Coordinates of C-alpha atoms in Angstrom, one line a residue:
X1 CA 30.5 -15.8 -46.2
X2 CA 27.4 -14.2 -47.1
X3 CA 27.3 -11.3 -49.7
X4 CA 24.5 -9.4 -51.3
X5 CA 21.8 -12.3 -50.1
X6 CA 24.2 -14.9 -51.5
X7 CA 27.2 -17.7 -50.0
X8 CA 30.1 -17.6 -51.1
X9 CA 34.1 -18.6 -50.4
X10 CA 36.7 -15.9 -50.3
X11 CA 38.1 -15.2 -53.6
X12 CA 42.1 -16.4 -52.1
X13 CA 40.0 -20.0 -51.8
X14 CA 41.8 -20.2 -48.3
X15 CA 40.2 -21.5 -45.4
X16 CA 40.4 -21.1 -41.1
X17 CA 39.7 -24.2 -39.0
X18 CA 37.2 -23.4 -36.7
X19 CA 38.1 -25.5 -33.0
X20 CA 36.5 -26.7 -29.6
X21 CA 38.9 -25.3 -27.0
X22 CA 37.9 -27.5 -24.3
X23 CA 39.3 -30.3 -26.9
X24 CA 40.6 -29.2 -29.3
X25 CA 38.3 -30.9 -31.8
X26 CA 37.1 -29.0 -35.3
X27 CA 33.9 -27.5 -35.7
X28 CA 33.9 -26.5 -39.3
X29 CA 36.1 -24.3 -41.9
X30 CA 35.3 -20.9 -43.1
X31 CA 36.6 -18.3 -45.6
X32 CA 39.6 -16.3 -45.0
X33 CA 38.7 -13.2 -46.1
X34 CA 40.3 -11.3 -48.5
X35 CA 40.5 -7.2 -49.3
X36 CA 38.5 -7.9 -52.7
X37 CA 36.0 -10.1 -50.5
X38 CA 35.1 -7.0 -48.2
X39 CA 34.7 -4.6 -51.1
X40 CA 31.8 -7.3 -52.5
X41 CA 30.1 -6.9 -49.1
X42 CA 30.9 -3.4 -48.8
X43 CA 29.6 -2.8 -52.0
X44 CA 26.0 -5.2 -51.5
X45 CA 25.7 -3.1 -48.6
X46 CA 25.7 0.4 -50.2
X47 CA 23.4 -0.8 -53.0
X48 CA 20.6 -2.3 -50.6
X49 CA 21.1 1.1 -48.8
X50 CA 21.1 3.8 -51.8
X51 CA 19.1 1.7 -54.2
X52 CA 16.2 0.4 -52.4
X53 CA 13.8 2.0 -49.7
X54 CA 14.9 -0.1 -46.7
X55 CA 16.0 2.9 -44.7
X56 CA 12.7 5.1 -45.8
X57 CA 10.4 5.8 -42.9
X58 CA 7.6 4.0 -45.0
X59 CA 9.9 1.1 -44.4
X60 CA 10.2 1.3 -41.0
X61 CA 7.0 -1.2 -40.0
X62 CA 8.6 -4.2 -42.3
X63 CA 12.1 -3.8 -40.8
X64 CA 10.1 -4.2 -37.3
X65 CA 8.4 -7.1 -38.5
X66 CA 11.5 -8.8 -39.8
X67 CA 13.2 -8.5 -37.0
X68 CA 10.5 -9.6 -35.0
X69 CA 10.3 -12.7 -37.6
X70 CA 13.8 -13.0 -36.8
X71 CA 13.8 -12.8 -33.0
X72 CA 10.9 -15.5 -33.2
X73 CA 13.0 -17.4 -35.8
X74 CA 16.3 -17.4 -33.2
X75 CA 13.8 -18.8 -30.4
X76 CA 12.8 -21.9 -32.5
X77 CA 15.9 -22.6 -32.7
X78 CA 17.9 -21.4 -29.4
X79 CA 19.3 -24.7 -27.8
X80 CA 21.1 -25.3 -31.3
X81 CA 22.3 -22.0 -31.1
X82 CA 23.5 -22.2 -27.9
X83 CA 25.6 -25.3 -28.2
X84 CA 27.3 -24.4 -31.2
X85 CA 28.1 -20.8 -29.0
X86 CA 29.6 -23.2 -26.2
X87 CA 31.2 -25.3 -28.5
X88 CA 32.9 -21.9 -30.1
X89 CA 34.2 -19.8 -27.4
X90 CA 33.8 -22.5 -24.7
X91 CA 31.5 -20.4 -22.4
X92 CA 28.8 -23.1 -20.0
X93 CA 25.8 -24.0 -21.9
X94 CA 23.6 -22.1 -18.9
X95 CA 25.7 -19.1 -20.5
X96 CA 25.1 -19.3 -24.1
X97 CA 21.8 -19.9 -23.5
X98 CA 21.2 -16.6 -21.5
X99 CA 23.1 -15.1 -24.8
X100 CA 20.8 -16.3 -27.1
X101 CA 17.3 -15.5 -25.5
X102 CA 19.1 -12.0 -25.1
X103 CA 19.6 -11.7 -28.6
X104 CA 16.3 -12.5 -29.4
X105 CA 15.1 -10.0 -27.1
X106 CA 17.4 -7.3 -28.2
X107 CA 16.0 -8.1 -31.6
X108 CA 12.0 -7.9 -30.0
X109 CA 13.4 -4.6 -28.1
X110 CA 14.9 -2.4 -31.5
X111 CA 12.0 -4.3 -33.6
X112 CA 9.9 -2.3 -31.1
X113 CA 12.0 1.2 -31.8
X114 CA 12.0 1.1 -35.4
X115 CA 8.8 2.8 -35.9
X116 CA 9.5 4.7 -33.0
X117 CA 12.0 7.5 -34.6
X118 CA 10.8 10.7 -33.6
X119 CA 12.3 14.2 -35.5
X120 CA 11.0 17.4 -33.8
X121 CA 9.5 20.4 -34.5
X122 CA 10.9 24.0 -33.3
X123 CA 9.0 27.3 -32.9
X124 CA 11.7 29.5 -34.6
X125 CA 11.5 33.5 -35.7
X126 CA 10.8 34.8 -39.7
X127 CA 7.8 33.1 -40.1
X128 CA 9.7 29.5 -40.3
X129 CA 8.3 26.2 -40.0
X130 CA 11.4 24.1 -38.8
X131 CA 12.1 20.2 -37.9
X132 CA 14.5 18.0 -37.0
X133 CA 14.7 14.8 -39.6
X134 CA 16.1 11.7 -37.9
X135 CA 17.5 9.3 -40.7
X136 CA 19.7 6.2 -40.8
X137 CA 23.2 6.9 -41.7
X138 CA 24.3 4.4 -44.2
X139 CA 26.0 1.5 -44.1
X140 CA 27.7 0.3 -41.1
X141 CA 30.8 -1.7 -40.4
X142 CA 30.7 -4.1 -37.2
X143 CA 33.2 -5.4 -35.6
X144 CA 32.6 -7.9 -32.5
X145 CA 34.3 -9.9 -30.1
X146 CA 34.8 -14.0 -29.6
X147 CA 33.5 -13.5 -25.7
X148 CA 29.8 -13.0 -26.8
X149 CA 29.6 -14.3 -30.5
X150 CA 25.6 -14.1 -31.1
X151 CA 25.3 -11.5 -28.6
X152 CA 27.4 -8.8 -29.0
X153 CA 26.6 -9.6 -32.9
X154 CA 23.0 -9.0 -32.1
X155 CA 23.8 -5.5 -30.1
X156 CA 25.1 -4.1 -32.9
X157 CA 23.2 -5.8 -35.5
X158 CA 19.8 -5.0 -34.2
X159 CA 19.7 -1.3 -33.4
X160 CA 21.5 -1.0 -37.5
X161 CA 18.7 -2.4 -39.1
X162 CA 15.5 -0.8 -36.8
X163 CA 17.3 2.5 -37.8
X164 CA 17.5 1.6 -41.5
X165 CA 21.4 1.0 -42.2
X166 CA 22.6 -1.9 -43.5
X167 CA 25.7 -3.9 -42.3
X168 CA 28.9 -6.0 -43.0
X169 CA 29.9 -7.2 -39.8
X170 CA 32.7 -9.7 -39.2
X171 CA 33.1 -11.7 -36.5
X172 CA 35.7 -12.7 -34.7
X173 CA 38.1 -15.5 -36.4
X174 CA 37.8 -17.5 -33.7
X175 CA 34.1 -17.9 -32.9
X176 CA 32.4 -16.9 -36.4
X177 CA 29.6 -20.0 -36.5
X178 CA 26.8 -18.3 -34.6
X179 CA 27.0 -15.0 -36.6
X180 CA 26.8 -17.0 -39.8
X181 CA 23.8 -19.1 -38.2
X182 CA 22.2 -16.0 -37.9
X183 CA 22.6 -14.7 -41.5
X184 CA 21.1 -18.1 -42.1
X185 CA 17.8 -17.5 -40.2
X186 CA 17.8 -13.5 -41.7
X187 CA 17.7 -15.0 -45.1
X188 CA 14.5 -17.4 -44.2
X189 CA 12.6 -14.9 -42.9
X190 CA 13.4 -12.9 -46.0
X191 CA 15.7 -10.0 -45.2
X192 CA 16.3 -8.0 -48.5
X193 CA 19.8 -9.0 -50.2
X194 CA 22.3 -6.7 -49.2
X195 CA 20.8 -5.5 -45.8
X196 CA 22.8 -8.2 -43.2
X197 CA 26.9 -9.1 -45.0
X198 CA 29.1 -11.4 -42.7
X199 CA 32.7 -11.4 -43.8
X200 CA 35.0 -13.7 -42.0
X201 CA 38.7 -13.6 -41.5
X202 CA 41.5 -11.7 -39.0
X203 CA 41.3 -8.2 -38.2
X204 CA 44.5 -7.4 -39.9
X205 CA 43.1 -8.2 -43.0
X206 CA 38.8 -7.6 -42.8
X207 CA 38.6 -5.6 -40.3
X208 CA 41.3 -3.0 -41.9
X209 CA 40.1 -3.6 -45.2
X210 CA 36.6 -2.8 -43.2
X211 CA 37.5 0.5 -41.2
X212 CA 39.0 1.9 -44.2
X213 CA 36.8 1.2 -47.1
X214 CA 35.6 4.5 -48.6
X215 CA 31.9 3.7 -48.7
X216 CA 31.4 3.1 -45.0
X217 CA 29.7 5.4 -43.2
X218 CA 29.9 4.1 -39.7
X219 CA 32.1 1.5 -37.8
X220 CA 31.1 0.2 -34.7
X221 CA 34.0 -1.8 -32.7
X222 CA 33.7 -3.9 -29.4
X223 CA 37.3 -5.6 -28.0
X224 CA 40.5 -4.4 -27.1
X225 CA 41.8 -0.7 -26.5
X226 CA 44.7 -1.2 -28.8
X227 CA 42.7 -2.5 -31.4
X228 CA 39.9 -0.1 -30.9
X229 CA 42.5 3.1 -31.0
X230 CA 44.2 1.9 -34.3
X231 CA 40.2 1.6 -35.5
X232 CA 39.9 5.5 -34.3
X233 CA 42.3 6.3 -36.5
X234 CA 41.3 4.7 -39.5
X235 CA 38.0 6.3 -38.9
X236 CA 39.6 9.8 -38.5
X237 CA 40.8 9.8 -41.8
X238 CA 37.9 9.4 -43.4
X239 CA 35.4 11.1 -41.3
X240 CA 33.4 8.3 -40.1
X241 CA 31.4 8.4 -37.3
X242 CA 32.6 5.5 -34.6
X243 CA 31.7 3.7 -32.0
X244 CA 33.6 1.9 -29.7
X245 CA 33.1 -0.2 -26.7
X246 CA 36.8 -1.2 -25.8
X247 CA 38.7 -2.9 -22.1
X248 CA 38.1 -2.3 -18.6
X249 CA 39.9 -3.1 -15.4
X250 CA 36.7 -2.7 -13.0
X251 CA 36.7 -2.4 -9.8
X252 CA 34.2 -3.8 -6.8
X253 CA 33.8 -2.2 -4.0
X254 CA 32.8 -4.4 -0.6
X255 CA 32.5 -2.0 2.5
X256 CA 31.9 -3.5 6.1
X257 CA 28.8 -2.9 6.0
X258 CA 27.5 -4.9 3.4
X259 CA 25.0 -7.8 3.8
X260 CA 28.4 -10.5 3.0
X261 CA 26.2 -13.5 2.6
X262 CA 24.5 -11.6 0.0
X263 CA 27.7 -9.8 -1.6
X264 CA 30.1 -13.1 -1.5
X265 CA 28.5 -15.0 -4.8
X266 CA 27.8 -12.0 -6.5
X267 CA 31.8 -11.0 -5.8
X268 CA 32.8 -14.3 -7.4
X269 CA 30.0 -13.9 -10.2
X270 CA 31.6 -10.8 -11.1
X271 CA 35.2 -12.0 -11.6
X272 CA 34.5 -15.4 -13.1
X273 CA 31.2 -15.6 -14.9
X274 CA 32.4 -16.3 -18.4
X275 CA 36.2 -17.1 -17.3
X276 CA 36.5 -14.1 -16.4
X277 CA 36.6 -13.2 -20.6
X278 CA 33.9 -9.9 -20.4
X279 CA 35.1 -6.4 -20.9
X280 CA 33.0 -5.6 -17.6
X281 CA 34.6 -8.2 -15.3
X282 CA 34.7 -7.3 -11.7
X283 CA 38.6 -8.1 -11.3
X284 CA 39.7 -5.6 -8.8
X285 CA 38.2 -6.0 -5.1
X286 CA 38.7 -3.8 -3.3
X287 CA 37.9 -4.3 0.4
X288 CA 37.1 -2.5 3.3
X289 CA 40.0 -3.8 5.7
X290 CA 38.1 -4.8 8.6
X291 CA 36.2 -7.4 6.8
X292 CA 39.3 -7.9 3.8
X293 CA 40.4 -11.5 5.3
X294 CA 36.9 -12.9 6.2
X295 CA 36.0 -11.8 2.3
X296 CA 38.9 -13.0 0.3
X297 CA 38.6 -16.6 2.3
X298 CA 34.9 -16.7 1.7
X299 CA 35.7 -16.1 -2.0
X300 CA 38.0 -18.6 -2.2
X301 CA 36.1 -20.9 -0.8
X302 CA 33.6 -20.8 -3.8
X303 CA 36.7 -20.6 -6.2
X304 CA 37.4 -23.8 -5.1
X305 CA 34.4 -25.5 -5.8
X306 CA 33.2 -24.0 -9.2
X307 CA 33.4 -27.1 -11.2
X308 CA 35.3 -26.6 -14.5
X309 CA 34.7 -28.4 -17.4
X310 CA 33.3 -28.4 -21.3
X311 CA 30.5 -26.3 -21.2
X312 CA 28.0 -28.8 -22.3
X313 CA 28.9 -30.8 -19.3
X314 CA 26.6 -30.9 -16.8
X315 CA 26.3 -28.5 -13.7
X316 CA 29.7 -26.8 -15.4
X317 CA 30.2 -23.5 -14.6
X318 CA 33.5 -22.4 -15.7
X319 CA 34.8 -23.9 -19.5
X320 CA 38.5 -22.9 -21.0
X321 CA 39.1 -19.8 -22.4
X322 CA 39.1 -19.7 -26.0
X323 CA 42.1 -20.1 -27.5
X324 CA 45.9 -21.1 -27.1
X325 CA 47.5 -18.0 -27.7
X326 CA 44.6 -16.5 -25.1
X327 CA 45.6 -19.1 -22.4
X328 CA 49.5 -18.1 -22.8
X329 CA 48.4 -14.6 -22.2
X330 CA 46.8 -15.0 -19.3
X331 CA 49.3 -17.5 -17.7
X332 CA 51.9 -15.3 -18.3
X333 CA 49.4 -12.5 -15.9
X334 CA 49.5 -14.9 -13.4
X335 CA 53.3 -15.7 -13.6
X336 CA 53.7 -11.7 -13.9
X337 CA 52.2 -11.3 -10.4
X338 CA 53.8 -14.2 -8.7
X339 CA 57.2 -12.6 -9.9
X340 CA 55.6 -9.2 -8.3
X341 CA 55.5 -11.3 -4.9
X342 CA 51.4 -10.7 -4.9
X343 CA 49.8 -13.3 -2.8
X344 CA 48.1 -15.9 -4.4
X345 CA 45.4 -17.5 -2.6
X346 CA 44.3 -19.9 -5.1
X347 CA 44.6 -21.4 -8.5
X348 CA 47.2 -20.3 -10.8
X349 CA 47.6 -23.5 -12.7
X350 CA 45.6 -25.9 -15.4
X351 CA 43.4 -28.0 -13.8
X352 CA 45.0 -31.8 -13.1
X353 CA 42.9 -34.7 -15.0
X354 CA 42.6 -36.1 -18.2
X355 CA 39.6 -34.4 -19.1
X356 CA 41.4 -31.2 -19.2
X357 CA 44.4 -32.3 -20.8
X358 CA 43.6 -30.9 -24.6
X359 CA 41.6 -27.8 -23.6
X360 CA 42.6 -23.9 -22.7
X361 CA 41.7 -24.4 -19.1
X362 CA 42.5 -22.2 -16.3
X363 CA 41.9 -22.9 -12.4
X364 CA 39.6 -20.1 -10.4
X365 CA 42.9 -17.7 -9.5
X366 CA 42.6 -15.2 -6.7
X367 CA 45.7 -12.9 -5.7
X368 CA 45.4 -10.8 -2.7
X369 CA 47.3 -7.3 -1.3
X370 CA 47.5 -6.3 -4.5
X371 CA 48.9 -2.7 -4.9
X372 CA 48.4 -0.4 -7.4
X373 CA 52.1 -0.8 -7.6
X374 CA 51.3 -3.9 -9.6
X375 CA 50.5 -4.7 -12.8
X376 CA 47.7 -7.0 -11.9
X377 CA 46.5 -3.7 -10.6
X378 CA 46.2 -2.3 -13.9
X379 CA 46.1 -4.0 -16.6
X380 CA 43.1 -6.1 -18.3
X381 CA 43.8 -9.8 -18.1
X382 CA 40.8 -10.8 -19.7
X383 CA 41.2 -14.8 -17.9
X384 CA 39.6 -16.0 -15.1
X385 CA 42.1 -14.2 -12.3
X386 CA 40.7 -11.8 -9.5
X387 CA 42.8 -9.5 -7.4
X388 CA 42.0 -8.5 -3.9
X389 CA 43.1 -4.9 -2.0
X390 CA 42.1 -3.6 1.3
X391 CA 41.3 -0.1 1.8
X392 CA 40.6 1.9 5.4
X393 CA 38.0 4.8 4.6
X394 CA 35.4 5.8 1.6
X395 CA 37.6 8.6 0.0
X396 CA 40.2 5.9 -0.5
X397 CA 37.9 3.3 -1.5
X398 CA 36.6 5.8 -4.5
X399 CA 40.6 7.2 -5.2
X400 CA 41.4 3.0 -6.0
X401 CA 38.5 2.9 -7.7
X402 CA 39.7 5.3 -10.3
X403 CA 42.7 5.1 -10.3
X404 CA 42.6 2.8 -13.9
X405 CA 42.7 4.5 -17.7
X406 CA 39.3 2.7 -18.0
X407 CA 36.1 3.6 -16.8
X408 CA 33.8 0.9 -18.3
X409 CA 32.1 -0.6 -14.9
X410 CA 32.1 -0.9 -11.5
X411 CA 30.5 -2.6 -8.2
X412 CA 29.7 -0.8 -5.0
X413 CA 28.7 -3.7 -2.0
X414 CA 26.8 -1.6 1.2
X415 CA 23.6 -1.6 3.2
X416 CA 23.7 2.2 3.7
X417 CA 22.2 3.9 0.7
X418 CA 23.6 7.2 1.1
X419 CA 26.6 5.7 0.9
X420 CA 25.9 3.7 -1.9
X421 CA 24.6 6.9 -3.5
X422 CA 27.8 9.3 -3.2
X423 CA 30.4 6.7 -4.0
X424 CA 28.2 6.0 -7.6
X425 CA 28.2 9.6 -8.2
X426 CA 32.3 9.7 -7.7
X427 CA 33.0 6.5 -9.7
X428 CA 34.1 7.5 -13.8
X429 CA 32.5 4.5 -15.1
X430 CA 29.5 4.4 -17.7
X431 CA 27.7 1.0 -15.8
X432 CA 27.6 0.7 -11.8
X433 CA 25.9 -1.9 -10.2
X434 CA 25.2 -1.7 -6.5
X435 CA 24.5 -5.1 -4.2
X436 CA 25.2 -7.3 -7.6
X437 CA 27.4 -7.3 -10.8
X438 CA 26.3 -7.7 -13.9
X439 CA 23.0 -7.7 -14.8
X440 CA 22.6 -5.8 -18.1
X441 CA 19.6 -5.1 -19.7
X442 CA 18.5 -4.4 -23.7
X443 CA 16.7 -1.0 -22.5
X444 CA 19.9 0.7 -20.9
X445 CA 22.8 2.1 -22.8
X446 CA 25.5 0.4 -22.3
X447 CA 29.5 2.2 -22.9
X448 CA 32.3 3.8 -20.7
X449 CA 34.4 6.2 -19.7
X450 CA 38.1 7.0 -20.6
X451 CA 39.5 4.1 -22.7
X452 CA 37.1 2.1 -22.6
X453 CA 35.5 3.8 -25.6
X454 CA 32.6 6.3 -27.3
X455 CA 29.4 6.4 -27.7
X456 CA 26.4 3.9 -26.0
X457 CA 25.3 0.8 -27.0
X458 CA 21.9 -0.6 -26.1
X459 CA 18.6 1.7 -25.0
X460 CA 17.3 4.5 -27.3
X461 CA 21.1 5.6 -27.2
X462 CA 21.8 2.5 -29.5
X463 CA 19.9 3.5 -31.7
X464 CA 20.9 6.9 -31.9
X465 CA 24.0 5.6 -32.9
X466 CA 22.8 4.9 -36.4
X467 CA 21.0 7.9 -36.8
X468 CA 21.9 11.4 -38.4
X469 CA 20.3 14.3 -37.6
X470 CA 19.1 17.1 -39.9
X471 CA 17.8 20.7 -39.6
X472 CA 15.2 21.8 -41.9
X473 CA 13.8 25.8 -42.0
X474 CA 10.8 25.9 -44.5
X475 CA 10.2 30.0 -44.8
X476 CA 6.3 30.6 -44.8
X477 CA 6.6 34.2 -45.9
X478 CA 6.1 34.9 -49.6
X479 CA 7.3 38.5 -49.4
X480 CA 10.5 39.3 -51.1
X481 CA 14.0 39.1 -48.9
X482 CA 15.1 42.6 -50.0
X483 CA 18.8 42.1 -48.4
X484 CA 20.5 43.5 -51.6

């Protein structure tokens, strides 16, 4: 782990076995966190916040500049970064390496931003100069995700430090390498000691011993709703500001009017780019009906020929999904809407051959006339399996559409722009992309609606996010109050 600008094993001395799940073969050890690790980081943390003058506004221009050393740092080094990222979490090497120049960008983006924070001034009454101080709120505690490891890292990472908190972020157990490669390069370009803590280990131990540590001031969260609501709770009892980016079931919608050659690739893009394992996966089509059959052939059709694989493979576009325990879940989604008689176009199964006989693989899976009856309907199955509905006019369209406890994204397929335009303004989701899926970019918040969490990520609203905000009255007027 690193601690307070130093390496170090967990105190317990025990260890996790760190795996290729298109093989199965081991990539390295690392600690296994223990509660006494986390209160070391913890600790480093608060002293490089209280005790030095990285947050200070005087500071702001070196915190741009290491993050821009940093950003410049990742790109020397992005192909190594983005094989050991494939390797990890088993996502296609033209994946990770999309991940790791948006990482360095993100970094560029919030280096940008850090001298950037802008207080206010207020005309008030009684002869009152007044302002409005923005400052960084402390130190932060960062959970991410084994989807995105450098990534989502970087997300959270980034907008912390331009704002002038300082961090202990864990990883996920299952794809910690990239994370720790990045405290690697932080420490070469001479972050501060203290400033950037990675802990490693499960949730039920780190990430508790994390969200309820006294001295942190804010947790930030990105994976599951059930994890992300026991997170809210810890943070409730001791005040802490949160912010969580949690599931989504989203929902595409194709109408008959939409340009199909156009719309097909993107439909697929949106349910399996990265098997399928992003919070924002377009898994729910929904289709208008005179077109529904021509679509869900057309999309099976290039289900059929995405070529599967290990991510470093060449021309692979779809590796295993991360673990065992993850594969289990989502063959037991797919078994779950078989036994629900839903119609299952294609895949379902682990791909036949030797090459996939020791990795978490999973076929392309499409299930069409899908009601909201079933639970492929609803629920997140975080794999590599779309479901397809049809749907006879626009109000129903949008009434399927929302008709989900999350509200995290959402796709609208149409030539007619007005259309377009009302059914965005209808949809409860905090990202809508219309005539594509998925595109995100470092500039644009990024966050949902309903259960699928608080706050924004990404944008100025990232930033925000680390940032109090406090009200100062300076009284001008030397006469005497005379109130008693």
């Amino acid at each position: 782990m690193f601690i307070g600008g130093e390496w170090m094993n967990a105190s317990g001395s025990q260890t996790r076995t760190i795996t290729d799940p298109a093989n199965g073969e081991t990539l390295g050890t690392v600690p296994e966190t223990t509660d006494q690790d986390v209160d070391l980081a913890v600790k480093a943390a608060r002293r490089a916040f209280d005790d030095t003058n990285w947050g200070s506004t005087d500071n702001a221009a070196t915190r741009a500049q290491l993050m821009r050393d940093l950003a410049a740092k990742l790109r020397e080094v992005a192909p190594e970064f983005a094989k050991l990222d494939t390797q990890n979490c088993g996502k296609p090497l033209i994946e990770a390496e999309g991940d790791v120049a948006d990482a360095a960008n993100c970094l560029d983006f919030y280096a940008g931003l850090a001298t950037s924070t802008m207080g206010q001034t207020a005309s008030v009454p009684m002869n009152m100069q007044s302002m409005v101080l923005r400052e960084p709120i402390g130190v932060a505690a960062q959970i991410v995700p084994w989807n995105y490891p450098l990534l989502m890292a970087v997300w959270k990472i980034a907008p912390a430090l331009a704002a002038g908190c300082t961090v202990v972020i864990k990883p996920s157990e299952l794809t910690p390498l990239t994370v720790l490669e990045l405290a690697k390069l932080a420490q070469e370009v001479g972050l501060p000691a203290g400033v950037l803590n990675v802990v490693t280990g499960v949730g039920e131990v780190a990430g508790v011993a994390l969200t309820n540590h006294p001295d942190i001031d804010k947790i930030a969260f990105t994976g599951g709703t059930d994890t992300g609501s026991k997170i809210m709770a810890a943070a409730a009892k001791g005040i802490k500001n949160v912010t969580l980016e949690l599931g989504g079931k989203n929902p595409a919608i194709v109408f008959a009017d939409a340009n199909l050659n156009q719309a097909i690739e993107w439909i697929a893009f949106a349910g399996f780019a990265n098997q399928g394992e992003v919070c924002s996966a377009g898994s729910r089509i929904l289709v208008e009906r005179s077109i529904y059959d021509q679509v869900v052939e057309r999309v099976k059709i290039i289900a059929q020929n995405i070529k599967i694989g290990h991510g470093l493979a060449q021309d692979v576009r779809m590796g295993p999904v991360v673990s065992k325990e993850h594969y289990d879940k989502v063959m037991g989604y797919i078994q779950k809407a078989k036994e629900e008689n839903c119609r299952l176009v294609c895949g379902g199964s682990h791909p036949a051959g030797a090459q996939f006989a020791n990795g978490h693989f999973i076929e392309p899976t499409i299930f069409a006339d899908v009601t909201p009856a079933h639970t492929l309907f609803r629920e997140e199955v975080f794999g590599p399996v779309m479901s397809f509905t049809p749907f006879d006019t626009e109000e129903e369209a949008v009434r399927l559409a929302n008709d989900t406890e999350y509200g995290l994204a959402a796709g609208v397929f149409t030539e007619h722009i007005g259309k377009a335009h009302r059914v965005v303004k209808q949809i409860k989701a905090g990202i809508i992309w219309v005539n594509c899926y998925h595109p995100t970019f470092n500039e644009l918040p990024w966050g949902g609606y309903k259960k699928s969490g608080i706050g924004r990520e990404l944008g100025k609203y990232g930033m925000e996010a680390y940032l109090e905000t406090k009200q100062v009255n300076i009284n001008l007027d030397q006469s005497e109050l005379g109130w008693y």
